[in-house]
mmCIF file of C-alpha atoms in Angstrom:
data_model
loop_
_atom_site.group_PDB
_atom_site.id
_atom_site.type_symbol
_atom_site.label_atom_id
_atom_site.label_comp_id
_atom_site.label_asym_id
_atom_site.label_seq_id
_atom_site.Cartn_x
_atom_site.Cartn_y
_atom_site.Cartn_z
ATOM 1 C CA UNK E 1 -5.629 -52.570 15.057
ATOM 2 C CA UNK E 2 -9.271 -51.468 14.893
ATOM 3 C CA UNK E 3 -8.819 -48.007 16.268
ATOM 4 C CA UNK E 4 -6.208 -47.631 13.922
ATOM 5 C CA UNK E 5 -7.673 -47.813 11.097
ATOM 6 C CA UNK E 6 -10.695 -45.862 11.998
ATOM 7 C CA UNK E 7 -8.179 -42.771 12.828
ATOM 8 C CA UNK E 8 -6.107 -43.361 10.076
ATOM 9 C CA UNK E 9 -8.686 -41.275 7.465
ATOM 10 C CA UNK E 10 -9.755 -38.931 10.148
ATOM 11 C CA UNK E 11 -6.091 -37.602 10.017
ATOM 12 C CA UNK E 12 -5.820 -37.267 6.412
ATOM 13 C CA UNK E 13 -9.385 -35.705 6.046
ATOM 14 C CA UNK E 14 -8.281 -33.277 9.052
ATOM 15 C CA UNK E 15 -5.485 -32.595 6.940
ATOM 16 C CA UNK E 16 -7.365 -31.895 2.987
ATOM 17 C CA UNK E 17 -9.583 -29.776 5.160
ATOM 18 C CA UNK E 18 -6.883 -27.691 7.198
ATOM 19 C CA UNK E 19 -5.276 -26.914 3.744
ATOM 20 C CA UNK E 20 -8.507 -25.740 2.204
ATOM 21 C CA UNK E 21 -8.862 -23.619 5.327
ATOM 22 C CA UNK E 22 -6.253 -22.019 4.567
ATOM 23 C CA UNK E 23 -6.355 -21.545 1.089
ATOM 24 C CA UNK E 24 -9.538 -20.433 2.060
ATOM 25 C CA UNK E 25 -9.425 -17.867 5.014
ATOM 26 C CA UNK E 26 -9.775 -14.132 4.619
ATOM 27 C CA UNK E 27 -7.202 -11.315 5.643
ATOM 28 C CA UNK E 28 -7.597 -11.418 9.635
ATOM 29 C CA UNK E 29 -4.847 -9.433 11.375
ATOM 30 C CA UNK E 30 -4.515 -13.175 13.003
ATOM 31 C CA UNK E 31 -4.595 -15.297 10.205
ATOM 32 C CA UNK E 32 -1.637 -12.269 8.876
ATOM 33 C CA UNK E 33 -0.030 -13.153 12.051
ATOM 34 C CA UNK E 34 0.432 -17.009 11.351
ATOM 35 C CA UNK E 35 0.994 -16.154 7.713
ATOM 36 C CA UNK E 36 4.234 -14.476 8.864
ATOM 37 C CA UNK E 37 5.513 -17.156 10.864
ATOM 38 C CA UNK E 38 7.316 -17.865 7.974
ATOM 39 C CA UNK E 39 9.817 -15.772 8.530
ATOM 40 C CA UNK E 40 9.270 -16.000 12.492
ATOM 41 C CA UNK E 41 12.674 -17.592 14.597
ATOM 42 C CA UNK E 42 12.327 -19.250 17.445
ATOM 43 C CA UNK E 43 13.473 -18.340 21.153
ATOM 44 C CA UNK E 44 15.848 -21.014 20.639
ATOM 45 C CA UNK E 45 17.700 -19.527 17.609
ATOM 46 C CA UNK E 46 17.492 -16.152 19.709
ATOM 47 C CA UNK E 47 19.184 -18.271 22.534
ATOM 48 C CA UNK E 48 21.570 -19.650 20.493
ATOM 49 C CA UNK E 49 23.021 -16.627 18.859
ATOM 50 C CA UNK E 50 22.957 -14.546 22.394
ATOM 51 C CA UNK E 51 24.830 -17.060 24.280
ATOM 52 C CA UNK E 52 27.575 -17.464 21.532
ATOM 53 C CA UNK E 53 27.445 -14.740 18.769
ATOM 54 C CA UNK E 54 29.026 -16.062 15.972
ATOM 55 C CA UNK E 55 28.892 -14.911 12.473
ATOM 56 C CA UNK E 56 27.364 -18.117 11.234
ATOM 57 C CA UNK E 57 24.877 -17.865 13.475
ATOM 58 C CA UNK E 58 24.433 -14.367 12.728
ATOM 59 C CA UNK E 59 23.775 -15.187 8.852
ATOM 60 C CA UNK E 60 21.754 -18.199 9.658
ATOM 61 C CA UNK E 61 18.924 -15.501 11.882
ATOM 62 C CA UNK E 62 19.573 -12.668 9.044
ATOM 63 C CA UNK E 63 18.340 -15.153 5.866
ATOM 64 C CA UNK E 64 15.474 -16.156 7.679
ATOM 65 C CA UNK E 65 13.984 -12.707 7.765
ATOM 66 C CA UNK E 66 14.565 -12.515 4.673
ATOM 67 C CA UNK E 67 11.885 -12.808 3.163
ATOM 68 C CA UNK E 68 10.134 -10.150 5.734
ATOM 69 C CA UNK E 69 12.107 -7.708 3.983
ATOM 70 C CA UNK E 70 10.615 -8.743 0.683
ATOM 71 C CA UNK E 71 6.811 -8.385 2.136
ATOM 72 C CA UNK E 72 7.913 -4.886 2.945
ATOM 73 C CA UNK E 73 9.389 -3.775 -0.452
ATOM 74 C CA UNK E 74 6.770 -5.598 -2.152
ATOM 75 C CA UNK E 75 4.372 -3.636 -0.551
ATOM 76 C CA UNK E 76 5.754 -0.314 -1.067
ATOM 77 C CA UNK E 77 6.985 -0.782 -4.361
ATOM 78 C CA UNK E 78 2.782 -0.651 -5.473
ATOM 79 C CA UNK E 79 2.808 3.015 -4.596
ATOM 80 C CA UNK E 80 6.060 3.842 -6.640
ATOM 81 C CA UNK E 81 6.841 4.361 -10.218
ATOM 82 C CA UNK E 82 7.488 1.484 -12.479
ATOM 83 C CA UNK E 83 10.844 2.725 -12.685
ATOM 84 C CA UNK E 84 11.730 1.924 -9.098
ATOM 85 C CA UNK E 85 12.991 -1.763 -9.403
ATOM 86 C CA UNK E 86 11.747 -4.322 -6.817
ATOM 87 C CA UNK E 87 15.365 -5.260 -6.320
ATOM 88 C CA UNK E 88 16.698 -2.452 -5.582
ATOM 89 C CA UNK E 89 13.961 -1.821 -2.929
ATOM 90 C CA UNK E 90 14.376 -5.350 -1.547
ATOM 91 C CA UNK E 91 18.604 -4.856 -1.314
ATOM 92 C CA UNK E 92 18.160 -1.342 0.440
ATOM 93 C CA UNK E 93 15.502 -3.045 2.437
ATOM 94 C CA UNK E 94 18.324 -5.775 3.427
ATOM 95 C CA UNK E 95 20.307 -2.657 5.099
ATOM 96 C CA UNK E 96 18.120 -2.333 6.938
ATOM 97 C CA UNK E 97 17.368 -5.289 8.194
ATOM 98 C CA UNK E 98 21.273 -5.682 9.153
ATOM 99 C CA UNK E 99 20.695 -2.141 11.189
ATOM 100 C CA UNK E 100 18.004 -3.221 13.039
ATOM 101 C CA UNK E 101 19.542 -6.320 13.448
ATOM 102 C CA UNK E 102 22.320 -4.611 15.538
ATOM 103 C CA UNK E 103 20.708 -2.422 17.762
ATOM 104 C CA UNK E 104 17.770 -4.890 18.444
ATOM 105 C CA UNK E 105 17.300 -5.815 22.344
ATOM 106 C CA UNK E 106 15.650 -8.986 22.727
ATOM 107 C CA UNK E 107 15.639 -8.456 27.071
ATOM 108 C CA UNK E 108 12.681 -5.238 26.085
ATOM 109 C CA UNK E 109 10.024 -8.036 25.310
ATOM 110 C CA UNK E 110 9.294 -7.160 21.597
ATOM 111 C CA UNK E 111 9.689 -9.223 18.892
ATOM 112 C CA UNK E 112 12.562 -8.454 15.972
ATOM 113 C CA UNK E 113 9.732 -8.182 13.410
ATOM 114 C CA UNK E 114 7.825 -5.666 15.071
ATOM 115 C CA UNK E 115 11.002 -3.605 15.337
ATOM 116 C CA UNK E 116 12.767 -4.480 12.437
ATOM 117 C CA UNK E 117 9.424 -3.535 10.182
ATOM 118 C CA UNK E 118 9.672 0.038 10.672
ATOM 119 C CA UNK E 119 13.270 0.472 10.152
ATOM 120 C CA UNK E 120 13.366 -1.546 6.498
ATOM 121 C CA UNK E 121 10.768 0.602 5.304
ATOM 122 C CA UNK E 122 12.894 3.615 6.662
ATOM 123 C CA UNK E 123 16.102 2.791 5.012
ATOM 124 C CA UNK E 124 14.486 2.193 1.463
ATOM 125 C CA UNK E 125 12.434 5.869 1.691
ATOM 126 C CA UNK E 126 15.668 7.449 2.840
ATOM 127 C CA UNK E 127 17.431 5.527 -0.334
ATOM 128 C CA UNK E 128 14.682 7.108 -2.613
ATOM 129 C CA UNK E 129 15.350 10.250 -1.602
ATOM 130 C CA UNK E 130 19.142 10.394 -1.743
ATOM 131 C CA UNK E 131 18.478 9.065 -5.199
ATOM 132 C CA UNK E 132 15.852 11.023 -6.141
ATOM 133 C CA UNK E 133 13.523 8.443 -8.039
ATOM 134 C CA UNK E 134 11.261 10.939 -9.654
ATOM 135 C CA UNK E 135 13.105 12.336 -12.593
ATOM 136 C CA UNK E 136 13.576 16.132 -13.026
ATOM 137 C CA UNK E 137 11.428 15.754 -16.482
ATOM 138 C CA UNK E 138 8.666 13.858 -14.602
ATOM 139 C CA UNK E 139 8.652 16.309 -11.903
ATOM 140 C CA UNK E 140 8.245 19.437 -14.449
ATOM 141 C CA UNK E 141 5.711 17.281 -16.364
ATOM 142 C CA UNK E 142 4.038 16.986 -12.997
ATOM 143 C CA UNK E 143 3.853 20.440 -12.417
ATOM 144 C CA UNK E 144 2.637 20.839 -16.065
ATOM 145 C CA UNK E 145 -0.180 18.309 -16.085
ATOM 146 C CA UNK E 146 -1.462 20.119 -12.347
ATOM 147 C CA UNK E 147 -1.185 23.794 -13.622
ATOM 148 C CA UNK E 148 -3.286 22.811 -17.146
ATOM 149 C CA UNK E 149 -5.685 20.999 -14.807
ATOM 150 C CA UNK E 150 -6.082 23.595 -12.478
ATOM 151 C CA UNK E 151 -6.815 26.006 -15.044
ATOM 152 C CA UNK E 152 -9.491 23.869 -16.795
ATOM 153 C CA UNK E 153 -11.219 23.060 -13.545
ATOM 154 C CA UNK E 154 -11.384 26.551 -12.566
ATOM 155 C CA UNK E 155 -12.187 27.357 -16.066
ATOM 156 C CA UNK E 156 -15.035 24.297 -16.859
ATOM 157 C CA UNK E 157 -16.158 24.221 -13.018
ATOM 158 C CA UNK E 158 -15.771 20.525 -12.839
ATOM 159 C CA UNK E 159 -12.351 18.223 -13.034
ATOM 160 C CA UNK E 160 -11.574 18.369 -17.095
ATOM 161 C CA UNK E 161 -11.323 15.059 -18.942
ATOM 162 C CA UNK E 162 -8.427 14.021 -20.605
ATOM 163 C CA UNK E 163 -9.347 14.801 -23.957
ATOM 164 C CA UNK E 164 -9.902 18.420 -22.867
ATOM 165 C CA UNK E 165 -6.236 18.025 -20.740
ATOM 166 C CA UNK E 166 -4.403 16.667 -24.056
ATOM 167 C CA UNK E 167 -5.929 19.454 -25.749
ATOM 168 C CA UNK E 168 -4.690 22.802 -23.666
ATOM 169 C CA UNK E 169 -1.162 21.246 -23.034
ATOM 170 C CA UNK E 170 -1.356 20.414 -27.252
ATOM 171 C CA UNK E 171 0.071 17.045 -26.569
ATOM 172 C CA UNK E 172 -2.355 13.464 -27.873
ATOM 173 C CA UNK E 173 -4.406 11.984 -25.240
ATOM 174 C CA UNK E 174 -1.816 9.075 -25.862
ATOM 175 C CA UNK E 175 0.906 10.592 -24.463
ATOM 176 C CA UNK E 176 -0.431 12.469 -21.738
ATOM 177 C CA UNK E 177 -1.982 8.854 -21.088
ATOM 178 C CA UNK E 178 2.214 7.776 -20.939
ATOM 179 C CA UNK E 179 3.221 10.657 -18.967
ATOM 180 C CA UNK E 180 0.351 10.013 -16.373
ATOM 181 C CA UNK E 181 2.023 6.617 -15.690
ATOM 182 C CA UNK E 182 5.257 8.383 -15.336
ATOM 183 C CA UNK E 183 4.128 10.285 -12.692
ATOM 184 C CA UNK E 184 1.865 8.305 -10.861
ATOM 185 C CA UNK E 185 3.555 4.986 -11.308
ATOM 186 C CA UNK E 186 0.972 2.776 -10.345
ATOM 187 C CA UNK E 187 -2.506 1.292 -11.267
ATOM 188 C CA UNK E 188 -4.566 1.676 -7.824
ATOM 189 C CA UNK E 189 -7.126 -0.273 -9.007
ATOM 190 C CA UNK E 190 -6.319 -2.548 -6.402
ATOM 191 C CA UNK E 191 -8.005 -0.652 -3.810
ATOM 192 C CA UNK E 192 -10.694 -2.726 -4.483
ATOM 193 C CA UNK E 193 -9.046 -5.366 -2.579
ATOM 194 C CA UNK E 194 -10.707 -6.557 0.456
ATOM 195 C CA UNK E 195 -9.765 -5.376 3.816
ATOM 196 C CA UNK E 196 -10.733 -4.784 7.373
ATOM 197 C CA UNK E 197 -12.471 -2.004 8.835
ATOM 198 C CA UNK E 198 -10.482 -0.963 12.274
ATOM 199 C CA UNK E 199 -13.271 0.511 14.065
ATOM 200 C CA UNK E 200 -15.959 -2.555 13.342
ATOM 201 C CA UNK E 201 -13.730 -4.913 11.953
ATOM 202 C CA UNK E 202 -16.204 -5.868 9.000
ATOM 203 C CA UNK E 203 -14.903 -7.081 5.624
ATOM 204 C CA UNK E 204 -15.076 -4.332 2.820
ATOM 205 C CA UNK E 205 -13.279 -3.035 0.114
ATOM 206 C CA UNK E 206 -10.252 -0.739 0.209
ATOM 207 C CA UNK E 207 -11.618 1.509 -1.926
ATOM 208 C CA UNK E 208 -14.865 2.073 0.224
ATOM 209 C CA UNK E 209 -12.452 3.418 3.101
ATOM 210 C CA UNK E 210 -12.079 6.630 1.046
ATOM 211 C CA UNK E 211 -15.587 7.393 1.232
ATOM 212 C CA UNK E 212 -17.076 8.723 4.182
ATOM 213 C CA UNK E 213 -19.761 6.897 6.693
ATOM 214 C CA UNK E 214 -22.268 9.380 5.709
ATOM 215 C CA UNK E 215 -22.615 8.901 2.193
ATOM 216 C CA UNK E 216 -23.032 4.940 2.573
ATOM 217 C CA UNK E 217 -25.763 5.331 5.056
ATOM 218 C CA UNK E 218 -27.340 7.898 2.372
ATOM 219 C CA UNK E 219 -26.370 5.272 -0.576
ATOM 220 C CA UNK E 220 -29.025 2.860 1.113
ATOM 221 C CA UNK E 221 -29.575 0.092 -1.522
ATOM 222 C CA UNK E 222 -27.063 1.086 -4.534
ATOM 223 C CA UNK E 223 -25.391 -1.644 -5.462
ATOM 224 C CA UNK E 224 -21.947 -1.141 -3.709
ATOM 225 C CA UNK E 225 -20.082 -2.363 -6.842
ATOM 226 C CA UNK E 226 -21.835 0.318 -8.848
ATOM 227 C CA UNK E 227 -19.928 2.406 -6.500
ATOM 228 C CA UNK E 228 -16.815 1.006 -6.046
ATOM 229 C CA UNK E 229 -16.456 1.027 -10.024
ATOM 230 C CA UNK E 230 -17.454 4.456 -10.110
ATOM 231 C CA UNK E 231 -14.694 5.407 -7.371
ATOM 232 C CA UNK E 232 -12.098 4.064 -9.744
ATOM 233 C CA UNK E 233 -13.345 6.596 -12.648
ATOM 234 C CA UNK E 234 -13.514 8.917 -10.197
ATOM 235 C CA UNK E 235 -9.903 8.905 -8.501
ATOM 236 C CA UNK E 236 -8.637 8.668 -12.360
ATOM 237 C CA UNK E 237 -10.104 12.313 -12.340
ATOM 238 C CA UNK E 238 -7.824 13.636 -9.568
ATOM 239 C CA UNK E 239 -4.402 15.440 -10.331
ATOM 240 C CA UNK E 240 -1.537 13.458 -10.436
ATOM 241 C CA UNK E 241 -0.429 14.561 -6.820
ATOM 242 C CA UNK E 242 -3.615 13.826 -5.533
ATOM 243 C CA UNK E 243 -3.710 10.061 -7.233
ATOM 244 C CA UNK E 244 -0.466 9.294 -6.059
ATOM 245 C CA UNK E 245 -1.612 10.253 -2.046
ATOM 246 C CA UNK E 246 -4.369 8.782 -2.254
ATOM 247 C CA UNK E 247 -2.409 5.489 -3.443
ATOM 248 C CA UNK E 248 0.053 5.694 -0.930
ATOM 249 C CA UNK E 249 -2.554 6.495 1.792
ATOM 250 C CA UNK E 250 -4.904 4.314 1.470
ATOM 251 C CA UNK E 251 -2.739 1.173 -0.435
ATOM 252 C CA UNK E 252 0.211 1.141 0.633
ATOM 253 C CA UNK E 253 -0.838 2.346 4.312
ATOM 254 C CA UNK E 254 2.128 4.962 4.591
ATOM 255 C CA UNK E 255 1.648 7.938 6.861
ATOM 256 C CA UNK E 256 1.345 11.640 5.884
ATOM 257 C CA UNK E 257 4.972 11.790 7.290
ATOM 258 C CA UNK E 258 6.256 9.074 4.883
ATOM 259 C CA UNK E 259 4.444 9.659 2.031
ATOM 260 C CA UNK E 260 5.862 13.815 2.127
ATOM 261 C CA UNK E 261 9.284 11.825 2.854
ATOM 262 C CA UNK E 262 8.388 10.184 -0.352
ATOM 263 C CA UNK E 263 7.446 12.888 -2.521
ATOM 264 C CA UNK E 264 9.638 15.512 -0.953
ATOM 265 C CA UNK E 265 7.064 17.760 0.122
ATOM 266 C CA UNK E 266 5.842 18.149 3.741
ATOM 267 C CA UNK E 267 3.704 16.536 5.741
ATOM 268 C CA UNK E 268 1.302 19.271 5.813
ATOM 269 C CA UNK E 269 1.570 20.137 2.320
ATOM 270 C CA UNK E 270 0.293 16.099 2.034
ATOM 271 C CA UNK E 271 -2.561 16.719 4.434
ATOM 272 C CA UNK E 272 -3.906 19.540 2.176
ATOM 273 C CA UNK E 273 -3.660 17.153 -0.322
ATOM 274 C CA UNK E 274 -5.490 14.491 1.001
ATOM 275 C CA UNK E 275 -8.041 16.576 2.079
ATOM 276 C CA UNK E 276 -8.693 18.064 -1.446
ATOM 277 C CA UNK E 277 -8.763 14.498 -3.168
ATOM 278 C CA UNK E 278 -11.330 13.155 -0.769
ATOM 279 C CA UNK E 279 -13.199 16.348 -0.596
ATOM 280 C CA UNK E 280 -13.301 15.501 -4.739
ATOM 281 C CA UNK E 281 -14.349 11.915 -4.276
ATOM 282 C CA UNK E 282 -17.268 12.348 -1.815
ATOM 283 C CA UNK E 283 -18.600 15.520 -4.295
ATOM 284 C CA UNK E 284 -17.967 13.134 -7.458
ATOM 285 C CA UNK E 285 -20.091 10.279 -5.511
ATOM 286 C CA UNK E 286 -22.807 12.532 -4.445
ATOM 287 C CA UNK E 287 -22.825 14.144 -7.925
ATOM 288 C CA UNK E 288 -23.526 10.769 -9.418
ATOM 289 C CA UNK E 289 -25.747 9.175 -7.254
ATOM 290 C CA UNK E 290 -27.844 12.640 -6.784
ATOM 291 C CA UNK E 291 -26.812 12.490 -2.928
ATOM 292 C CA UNK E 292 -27.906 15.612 -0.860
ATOM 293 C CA UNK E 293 -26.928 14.346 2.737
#
């Protein structure tokens, strides 16, 4: 009777501090691997369905991924336009899922998330293109907005503001503020989220993965938020095209491949790009901080 109650407030202090662990932890690729297991089925419901394939059992292993196929709209739906519904995404997504579901081979050793992950995210981009989310007056407003700014930055010798943008296209700064929503879709202020560098593995911001090595060994002792604030001014300063790469790049994680898939331009047309955008950032940041490295 002693023992027992000695252990009895062990277990529910173990237990207060296993939730605040959790509640707690950063973004690990392990501690994203146990976070998943919510939508992880065991060998036994694998066994099950194998040995006697019916539809109910079917259903049952289909609504517990389920909700993987939400984390994967979710996720892309940051780098679209508000126009794209979540819903839809998430019901194309479901397609998907079914697909993979039916050409899945347990007996090659990988596990249905792994493969099913790839193929959910491939059945909603090839639903946004059959549907075309970007509207034909977005697109020409697109191509609008990138021809004024080209000729102002060629013009001024810097990227214009928006003031001077408004101006040339003779449109208010308010709605060329609306129709750079349009066409971007997203805020990616949320790069500043915190993340995992893959070749150290040290805990930094998104946003500090678009700058190169180089100009944070030259930054030294500037404050890093400084920087990371001026980043966000600075990618607001990119064309439209090159905002919505570097969102889909470097937020949502899509390849060069999926994010030309995406905007229906090619994959090396995306590199180019990329390459121009970050070219911008670095000379923005060295501009500010009077870098010469």
């Amino acid at each position: 009777m002693v023992s027992t109650t000695k252990t009895a407030p062990v277990k529910r202090k173990s237990k207060e501090a296993a939730k605040a662990a959790k509640t707690t932890e950063p973004k690990t690729p392990q501690t994203r691997a146990r976070r998943a297991s919510k939508w992880d089925v065991s060998e036994r419901d694998w066994a099950r369905y194998q040995k006697h394939n019916t539809p109910e059992i079917r259903q049952k292993l289909l609504n517990k991924y389920l909700p993987l196929v939400r984390n994967v709209a979710s996720r892309m739906a940051m780098g679209f336009p508000r126009s794209v519904e979540l819903s839809d995404l998430v019901n194309t997504g479901v397609i998907g899922l079914i697909e993979a579901f039916g050409n899945f081979d347990r007996d090659r050793g990988v596990k249905f998330e792994t493969y099913a992950v790839p193929r959910i995210r491939g059945a909603i981009l090839d639903e946004l293109r059959a549907l075309d989310w970007v509207p034909r007056s977005t697109r020409a407003k697109s191509r609008e907005i990138d021809r004024a700014h080209t000729v102002l930055e060629n013009k001024l010798g810097r990227p214009p503001e928006k003031p001077e943008l408004a101006k040339l296209m003779k449109i208010s700064v308010e709605d060329l503020h609306t129709a750079l929503g349009d066409v971007t879709g997203t805020s990616i202020l949320s790069l500043d989220e915190v993340v995992y560098r893959e070749d150290d593995n040290r805990q930094v911001p998104r946003i500090e993965t678009v700058v190169d090595k180089s100009v944070h060994s030259i930054l030294g002792e500037i404050e890093k938020g400084e920087l990371r604030s001026f980043l966000v001014v600075a990618i607001d300063r990119l064309t439209n095209q090159e905002k919505l790469v570097i969102a889909l790049y470097y937020y949502e994680e899509l390849t060069l491949k999926e994010i030309g898939e995406v905007m229906s331009i090619s994959e090396s047309r995306v590199s180019q790009i990329h390459t121009r955008a970050v070219a911008k950032l670095r000379g923005m940041v060295r501009e500010k901080f009077a870098l010469t490295g």
